[in-house]
XYZ file of N, CA and C in Angstrom:
675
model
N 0.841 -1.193 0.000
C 0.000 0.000 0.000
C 0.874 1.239 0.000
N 0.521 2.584 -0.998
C 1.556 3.544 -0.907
C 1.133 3.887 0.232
N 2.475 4.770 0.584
C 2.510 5.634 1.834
C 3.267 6.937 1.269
N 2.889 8.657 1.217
C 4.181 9.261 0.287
C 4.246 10.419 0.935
N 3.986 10.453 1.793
C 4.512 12.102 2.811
C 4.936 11.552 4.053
N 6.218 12.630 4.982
C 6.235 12.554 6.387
C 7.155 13.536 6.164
N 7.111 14.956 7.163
C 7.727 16.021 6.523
C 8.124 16.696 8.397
N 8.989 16.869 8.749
C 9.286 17.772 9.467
C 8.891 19.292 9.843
N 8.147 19.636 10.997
C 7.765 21.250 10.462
C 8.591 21.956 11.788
N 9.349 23.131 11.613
C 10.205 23.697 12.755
C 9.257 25.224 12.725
N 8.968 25.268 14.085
C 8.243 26.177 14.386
C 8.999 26.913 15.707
N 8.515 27.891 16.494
C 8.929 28.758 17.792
C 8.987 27.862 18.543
N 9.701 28.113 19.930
C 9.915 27.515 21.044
C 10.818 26.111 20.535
N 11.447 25.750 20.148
C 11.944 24.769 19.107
C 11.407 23.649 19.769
N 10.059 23.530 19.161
C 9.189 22.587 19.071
C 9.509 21.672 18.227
N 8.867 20.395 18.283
C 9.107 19.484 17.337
C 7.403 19.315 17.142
N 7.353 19.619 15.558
C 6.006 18.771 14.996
C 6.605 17.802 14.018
N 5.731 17.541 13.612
C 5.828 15.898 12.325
C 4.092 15.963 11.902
N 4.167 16.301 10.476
C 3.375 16.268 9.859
C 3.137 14.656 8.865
N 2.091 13.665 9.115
C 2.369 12.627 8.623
C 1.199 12.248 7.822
N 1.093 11.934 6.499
C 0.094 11.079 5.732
C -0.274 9.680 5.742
N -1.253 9.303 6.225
C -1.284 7.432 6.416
C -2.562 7.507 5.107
N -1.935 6.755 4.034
C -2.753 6.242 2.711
C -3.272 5.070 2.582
N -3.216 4.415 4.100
C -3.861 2.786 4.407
C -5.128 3.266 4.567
N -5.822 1.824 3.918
C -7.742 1.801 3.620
C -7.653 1.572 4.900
N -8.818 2.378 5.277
C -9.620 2.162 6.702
C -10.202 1.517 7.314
N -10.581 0.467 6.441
C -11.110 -0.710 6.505
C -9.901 -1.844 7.032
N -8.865 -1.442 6.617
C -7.408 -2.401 6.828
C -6.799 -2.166 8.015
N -7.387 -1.549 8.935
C -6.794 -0.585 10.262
C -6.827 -2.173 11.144
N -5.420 -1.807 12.049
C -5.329 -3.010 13.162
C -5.843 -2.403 14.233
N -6.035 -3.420 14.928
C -6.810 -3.084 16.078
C -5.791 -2.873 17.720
N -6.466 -1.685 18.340
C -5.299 -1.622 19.520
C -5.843 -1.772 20.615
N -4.986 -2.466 21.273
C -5.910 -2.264 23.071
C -5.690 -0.977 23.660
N -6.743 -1.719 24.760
C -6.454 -0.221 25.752
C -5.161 0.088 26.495
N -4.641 1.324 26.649
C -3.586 1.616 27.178
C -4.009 1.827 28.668
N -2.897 1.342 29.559
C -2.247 0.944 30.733
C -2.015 2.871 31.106
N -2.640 3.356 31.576
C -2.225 4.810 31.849
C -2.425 4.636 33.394
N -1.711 6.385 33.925
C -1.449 6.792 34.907
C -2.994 7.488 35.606
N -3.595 6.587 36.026
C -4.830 7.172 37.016
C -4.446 8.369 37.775
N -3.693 8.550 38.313
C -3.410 9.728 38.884
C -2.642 10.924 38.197
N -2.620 10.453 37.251
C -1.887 11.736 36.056
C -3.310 12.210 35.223
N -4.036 11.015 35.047
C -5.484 11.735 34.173
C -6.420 12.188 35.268
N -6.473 11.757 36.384
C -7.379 12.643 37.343
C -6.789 14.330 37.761
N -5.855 13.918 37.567
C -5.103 15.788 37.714
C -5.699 16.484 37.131
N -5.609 16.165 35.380
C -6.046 16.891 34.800
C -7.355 16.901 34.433
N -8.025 16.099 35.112
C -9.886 16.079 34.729
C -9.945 17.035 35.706
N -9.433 16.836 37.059
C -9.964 18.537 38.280
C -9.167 19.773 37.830
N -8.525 19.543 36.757
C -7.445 21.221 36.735
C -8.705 21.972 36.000
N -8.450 23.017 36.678
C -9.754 24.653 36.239
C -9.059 24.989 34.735
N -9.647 25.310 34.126
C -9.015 26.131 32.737
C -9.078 27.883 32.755
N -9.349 28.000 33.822
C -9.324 29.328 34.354
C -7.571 29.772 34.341
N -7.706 30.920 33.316
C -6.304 31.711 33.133
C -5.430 31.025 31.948
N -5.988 30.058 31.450
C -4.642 28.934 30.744
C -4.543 29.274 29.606
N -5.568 30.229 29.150
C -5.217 30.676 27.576
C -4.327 32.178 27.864
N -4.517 32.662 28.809
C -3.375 33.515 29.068
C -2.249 32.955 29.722
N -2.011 32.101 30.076
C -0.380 31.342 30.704
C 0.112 30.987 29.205
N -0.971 30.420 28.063
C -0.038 29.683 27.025
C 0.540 31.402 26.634
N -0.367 32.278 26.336
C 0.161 34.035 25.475
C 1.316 34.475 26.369
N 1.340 34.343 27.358
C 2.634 34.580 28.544
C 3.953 33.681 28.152
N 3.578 32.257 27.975
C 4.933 31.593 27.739
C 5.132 31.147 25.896
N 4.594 31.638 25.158
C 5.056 31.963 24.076
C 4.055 30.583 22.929
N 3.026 30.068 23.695
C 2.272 29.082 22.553
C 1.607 29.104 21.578
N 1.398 30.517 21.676
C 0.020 30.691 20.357
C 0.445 31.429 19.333
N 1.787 31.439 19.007
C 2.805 31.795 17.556
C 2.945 30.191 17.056
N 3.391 29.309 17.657
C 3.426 27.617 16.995
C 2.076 27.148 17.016
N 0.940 27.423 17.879
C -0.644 26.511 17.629
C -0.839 27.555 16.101
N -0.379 28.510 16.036
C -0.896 29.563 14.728
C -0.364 28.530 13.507
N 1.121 28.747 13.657
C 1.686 27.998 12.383
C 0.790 26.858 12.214
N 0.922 26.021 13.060
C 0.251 24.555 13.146
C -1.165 24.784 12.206
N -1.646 25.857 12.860
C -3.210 26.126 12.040
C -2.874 26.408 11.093
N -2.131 27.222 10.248
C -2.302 27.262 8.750
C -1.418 26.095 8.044
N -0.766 25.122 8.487
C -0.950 23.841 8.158
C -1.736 23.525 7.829
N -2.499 23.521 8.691
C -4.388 22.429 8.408
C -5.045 23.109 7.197
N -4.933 25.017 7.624
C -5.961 25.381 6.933
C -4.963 24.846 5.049
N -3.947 25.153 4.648
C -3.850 24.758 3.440
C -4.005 23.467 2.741
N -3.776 22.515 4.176
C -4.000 21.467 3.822
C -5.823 20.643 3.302
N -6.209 21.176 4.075
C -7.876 21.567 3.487
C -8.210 22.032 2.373
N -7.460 23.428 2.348
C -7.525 23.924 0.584
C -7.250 23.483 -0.618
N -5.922 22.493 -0.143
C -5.443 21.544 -1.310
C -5.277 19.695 -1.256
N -4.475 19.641 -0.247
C -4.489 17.930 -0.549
C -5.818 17.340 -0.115
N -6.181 17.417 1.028
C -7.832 16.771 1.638
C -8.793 17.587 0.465
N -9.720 16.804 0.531
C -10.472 17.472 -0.712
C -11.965 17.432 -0.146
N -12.622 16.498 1.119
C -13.587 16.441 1.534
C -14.174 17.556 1.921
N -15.462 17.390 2.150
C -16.122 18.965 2.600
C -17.147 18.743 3.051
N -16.759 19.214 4.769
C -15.853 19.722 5.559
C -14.993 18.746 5.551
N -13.909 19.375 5.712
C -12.534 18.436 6.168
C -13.063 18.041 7.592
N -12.710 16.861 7.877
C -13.124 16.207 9.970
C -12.163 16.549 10.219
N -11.803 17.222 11.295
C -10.265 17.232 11.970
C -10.590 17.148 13.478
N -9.884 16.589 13.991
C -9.687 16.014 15.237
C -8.553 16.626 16.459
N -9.039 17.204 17.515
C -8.056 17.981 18.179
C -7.789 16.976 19.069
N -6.783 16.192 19.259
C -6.318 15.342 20.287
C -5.944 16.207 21.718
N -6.354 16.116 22.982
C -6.421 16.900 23.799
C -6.348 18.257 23.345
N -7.652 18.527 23.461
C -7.605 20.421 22.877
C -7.618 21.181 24.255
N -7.768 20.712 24.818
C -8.054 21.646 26.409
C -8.977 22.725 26.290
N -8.615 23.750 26.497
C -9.757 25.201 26.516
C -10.222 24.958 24.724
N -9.556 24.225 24.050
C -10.006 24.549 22.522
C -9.427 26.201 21.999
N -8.257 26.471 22.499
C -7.105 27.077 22.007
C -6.908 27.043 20.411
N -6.369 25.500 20.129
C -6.310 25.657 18.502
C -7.534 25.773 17.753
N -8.710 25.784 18.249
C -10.028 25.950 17.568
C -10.207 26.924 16.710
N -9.221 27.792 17.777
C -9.581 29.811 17.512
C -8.938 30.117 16.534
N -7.986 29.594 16.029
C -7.088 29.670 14.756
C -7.559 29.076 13.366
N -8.732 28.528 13.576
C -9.191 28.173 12.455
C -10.632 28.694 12.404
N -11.110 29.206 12.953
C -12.365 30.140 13.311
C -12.647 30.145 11.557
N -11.709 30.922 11.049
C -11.864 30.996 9.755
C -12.254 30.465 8.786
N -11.877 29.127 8.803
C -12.212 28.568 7.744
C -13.430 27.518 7.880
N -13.830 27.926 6.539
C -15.439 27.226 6.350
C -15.596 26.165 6.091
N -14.566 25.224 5.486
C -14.425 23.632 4.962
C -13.529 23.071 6.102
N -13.841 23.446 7.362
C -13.222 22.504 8.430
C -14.198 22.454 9.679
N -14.440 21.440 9.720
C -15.729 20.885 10.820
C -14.729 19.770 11.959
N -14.271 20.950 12.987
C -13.161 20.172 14.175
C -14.065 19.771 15.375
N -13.712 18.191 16.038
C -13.565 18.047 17.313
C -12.765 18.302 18.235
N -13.006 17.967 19.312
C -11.904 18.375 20.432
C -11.827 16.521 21.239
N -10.859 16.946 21.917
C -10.894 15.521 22.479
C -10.055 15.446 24.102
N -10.536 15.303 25.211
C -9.800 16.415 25.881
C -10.195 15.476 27.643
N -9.551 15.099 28.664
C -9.606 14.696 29.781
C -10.649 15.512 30.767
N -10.036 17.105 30.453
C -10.536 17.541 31.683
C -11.960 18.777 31.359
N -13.051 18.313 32.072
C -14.182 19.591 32.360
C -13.583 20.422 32.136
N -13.225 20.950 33.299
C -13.281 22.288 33.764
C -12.328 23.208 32.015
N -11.194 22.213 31.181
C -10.631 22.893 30.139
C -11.968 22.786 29.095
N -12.810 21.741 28.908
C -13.627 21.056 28.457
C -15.180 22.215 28.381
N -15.009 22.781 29.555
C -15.950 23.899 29.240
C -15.969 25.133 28.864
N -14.526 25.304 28.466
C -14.174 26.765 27.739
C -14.380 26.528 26.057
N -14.503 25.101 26.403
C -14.075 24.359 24.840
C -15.072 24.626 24.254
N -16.102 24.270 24.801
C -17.702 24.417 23.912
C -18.244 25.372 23.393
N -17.230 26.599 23.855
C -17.664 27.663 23.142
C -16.862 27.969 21.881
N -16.248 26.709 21.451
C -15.688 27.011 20.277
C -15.892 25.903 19.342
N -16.047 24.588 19.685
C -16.330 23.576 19.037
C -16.818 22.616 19.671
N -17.227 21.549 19.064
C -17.922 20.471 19.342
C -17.314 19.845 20.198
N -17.000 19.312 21.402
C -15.988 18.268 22.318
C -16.469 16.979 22.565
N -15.325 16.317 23.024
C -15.940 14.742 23.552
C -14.805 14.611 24.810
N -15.568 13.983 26.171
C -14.582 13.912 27.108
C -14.233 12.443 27.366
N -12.430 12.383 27.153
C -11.802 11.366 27.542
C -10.302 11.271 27.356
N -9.655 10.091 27.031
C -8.350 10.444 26.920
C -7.988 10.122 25.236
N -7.446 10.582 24.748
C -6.808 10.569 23.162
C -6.314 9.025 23.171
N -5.500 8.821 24.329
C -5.252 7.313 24.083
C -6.000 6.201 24.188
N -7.262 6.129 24.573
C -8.204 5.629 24.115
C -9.500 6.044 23.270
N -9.739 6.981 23.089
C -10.511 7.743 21.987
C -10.043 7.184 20.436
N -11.408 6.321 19.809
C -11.429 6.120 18.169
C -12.955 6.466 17.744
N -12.703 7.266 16.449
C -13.687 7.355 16.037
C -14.665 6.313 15.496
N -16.178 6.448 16.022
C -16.851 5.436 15.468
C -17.854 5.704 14.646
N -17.562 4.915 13.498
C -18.067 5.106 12.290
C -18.085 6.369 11.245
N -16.800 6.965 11.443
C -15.895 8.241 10.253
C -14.823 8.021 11.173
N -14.231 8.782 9.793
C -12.903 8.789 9.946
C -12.018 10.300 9.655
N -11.656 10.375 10.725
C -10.769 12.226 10.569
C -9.701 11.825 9.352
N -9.676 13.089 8.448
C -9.297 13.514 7.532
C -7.945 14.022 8.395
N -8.056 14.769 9.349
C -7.122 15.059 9.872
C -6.782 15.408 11.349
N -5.824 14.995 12.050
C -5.496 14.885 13.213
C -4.272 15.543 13.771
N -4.881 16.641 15.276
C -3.924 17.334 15.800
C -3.697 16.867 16.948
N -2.025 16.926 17.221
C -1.414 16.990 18.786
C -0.816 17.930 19.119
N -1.414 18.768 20.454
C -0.015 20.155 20.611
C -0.163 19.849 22.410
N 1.155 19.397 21.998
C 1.813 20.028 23.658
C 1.309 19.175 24.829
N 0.934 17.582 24.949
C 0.838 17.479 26.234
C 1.304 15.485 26.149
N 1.583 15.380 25.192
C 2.396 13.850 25.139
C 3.367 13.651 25.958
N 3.981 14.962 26.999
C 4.825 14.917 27.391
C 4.755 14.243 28.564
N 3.678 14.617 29.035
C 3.372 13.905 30.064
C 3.327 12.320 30.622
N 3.789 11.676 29.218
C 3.934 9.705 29.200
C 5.290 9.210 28.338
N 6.219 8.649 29.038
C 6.891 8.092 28.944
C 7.000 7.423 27.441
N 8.129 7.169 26.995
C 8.255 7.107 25.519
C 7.610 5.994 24.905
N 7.490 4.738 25.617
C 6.894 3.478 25.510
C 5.162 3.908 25.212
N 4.189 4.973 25.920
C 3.407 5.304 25.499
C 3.230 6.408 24.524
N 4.438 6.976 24.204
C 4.252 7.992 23.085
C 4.472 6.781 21.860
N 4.930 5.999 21.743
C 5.018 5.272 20.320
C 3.618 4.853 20.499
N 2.566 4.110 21.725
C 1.082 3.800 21.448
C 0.551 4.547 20.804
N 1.059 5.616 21.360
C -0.253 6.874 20.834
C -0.070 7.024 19.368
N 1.199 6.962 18.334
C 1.161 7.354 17.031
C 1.291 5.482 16.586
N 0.676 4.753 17.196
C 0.232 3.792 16.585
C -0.912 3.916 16.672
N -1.728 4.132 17.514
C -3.131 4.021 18.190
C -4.013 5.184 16.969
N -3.340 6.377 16.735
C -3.939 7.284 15.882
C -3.174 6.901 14.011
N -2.895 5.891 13.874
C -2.326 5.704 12.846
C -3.925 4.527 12.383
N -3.976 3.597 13.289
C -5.328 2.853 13.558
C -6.293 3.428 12.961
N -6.625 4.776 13.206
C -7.899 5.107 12.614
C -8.237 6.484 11.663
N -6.383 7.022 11.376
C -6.724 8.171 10.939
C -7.417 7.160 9.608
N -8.111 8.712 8.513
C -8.802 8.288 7.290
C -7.544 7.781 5.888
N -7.717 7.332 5.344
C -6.958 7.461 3.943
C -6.589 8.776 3.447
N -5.341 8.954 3.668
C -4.619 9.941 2.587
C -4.758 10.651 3.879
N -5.209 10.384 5.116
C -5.196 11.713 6.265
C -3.952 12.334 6.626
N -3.985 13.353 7.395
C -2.660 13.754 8.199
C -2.994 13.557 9.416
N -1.612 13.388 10.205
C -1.590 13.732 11.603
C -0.485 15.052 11.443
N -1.031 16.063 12.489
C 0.055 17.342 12.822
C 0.093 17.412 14.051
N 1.878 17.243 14.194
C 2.065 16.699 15.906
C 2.783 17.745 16.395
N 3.103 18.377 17.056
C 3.693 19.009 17.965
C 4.276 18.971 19.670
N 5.296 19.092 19.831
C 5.598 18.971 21.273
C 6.549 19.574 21.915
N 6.968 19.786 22.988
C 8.089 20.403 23.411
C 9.123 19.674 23.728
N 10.676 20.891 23.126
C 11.654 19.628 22.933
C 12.336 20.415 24.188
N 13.285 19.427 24.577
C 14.166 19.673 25.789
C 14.742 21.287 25.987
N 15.071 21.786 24.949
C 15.695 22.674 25.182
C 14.621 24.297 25.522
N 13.193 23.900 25.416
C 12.211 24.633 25.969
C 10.883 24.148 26.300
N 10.592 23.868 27.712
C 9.535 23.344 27.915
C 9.179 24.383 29.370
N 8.337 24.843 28.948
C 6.771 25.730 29.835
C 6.194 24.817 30.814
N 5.712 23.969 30.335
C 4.846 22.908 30.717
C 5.183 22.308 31.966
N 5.907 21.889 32.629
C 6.720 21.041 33.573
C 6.882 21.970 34.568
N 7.312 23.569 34.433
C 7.341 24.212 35.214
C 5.773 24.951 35.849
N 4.760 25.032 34.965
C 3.648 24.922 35.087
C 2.868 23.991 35.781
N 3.643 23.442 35.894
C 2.792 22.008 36.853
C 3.224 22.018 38.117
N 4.287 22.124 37.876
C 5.350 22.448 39.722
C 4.874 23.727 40.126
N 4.774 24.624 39.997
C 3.822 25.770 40.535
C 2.520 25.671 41.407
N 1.894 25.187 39.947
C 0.771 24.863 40.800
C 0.211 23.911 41.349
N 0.949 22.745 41.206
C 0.611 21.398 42.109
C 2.458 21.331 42.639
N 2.624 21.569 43.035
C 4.122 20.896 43.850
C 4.490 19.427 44.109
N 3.057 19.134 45.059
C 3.100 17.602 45.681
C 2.768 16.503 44.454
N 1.874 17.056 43.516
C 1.587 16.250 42.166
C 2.817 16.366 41.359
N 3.853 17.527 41.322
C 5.015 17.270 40.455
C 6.178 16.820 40.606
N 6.001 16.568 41.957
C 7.445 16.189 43.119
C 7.241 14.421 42.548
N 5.911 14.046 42.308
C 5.802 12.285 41.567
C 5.513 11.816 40.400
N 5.527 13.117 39.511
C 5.283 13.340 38.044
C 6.238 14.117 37.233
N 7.042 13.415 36.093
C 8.116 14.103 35.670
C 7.674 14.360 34.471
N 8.322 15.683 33.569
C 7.903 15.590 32.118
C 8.776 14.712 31.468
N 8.413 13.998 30.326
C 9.645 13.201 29.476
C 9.197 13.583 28.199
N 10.639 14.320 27.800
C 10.789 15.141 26.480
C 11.631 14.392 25.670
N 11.304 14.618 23.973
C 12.027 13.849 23.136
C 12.633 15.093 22.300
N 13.408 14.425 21.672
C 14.317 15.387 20.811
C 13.104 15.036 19.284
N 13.536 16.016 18.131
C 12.484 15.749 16.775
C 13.128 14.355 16.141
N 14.651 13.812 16.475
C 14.586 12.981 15.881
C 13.882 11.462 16.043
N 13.643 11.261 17.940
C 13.265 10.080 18.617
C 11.195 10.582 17.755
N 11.088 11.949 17.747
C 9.602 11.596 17.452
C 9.420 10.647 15.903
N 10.192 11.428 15.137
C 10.046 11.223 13.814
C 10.414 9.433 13.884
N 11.499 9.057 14.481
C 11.645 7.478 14.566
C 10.289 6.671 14.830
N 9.620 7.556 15.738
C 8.511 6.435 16.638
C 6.955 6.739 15.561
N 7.373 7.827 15.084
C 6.175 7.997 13.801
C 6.425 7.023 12.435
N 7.502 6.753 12.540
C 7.929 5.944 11.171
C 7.874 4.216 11.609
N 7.899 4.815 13.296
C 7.934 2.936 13.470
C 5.938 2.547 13.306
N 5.423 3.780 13.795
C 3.746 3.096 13.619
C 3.432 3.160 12.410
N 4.079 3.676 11.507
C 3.427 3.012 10.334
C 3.317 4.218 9.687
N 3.997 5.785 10.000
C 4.031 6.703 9.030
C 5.317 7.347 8.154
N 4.649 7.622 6.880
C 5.740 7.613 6.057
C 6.024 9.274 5.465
């Protein structure tokens, strides 16, 4: 089966995204179990308030790379995806942050996909949501055209970051993208954001950051090209 894109994108904060095309029939998708996660890492974030967090990301510099990221999608809508609306899929959107960047465009009909309420209810005022975790979240019965990650994979150990770009390789659509994003070692917000405001939750919770080349390896090992 062809496979004919996987492209590197370098954005602010020297983030690592990976923009990837999976051209496998959907019908041919393997099947994944459920992932083994941290109960006490997803209950954190189901009670964290989303109160202030779209001003902490404008404070520590996120919404110049969720921008780029968005006009990714949006050209990619204009030209390679051809459906209408394009499905796109926000893998943990939290407040629905990247929503607002595509406000614009009229041939993109996005979900959100997201652990916690309290981010979960800022969300609805921008798009459609569903509450749970990305690593077990598949769509049933369609298939996203296209699929976003920004900024919180960091939070699971590398053994579950390769699930996750197997797990979303499972069900993106034919000819779909995934657009990934994350923070690489040499700038991460996030980790210090957590130690602030939970101390005792970060004193037993570490971030684990990859460099762009370990992502791009573990995207090529699930099956993107």
């Amino acid at each position: 089966m062809r496979r004919s894109f996987l492209k590197a994108l370098r954005v602010p904060l020297s983030t690592a995204a990976v923009a990837a095309v999976d051209q496998r029939r959907f019908h041919c998708r393997s099947e994944t179990k459920g992932a083994a996660v941290d109960r006490e890492l997803h209950n954190y974030w189901d009670q964290h308030s989303g109160s202030g967090f779209d001003e902490k990301s404008r404070m520590n510099g996120r919404l110049e790379p969720l921008r780029r990221v968005a006009e990714v999608a949006k050209d990619l809508a204009e030209g390679k995806l051809r459906n209408h609306p394009v499905r796109v899929v926000d893998l943990g959107c939290g407040t629905g942050l990247f929503s607002k960047f595509l406000s614009d465009a009229e041939n993109i009909k996005i979900i959100g996909v997201d652990l916690s309420e309290g981010h979960l209810q800022l969300a609805r005022q921008h798009m459609e949501v569903i509450k749970g975790s990305y690593l077990d979240w598949r769509p049933e019965g369609w298939a996203p055209d296209l699929a976003i990650h920004n900024n919180s994979i960091e939070d699971y150990e590398d053994s579950m970051k390769l699930y996750f770009f197997k797990h979303v390789f499972s069900w993106l659509a034919p000819e779909g993208y995934f657009l990934f994003q994350a923070y690489s070692p040499r700038d991460e917000p996030m980790g210090v954001c957590i130690a602030e405001c939970s101390p005792a939750f970060a004193a037993k919770h570490k971030v684990h950051l990859c460099s762009t080349e370990t992502y791009l390896d573990m995207a090529k090992a699930a099956g993107f090209q």
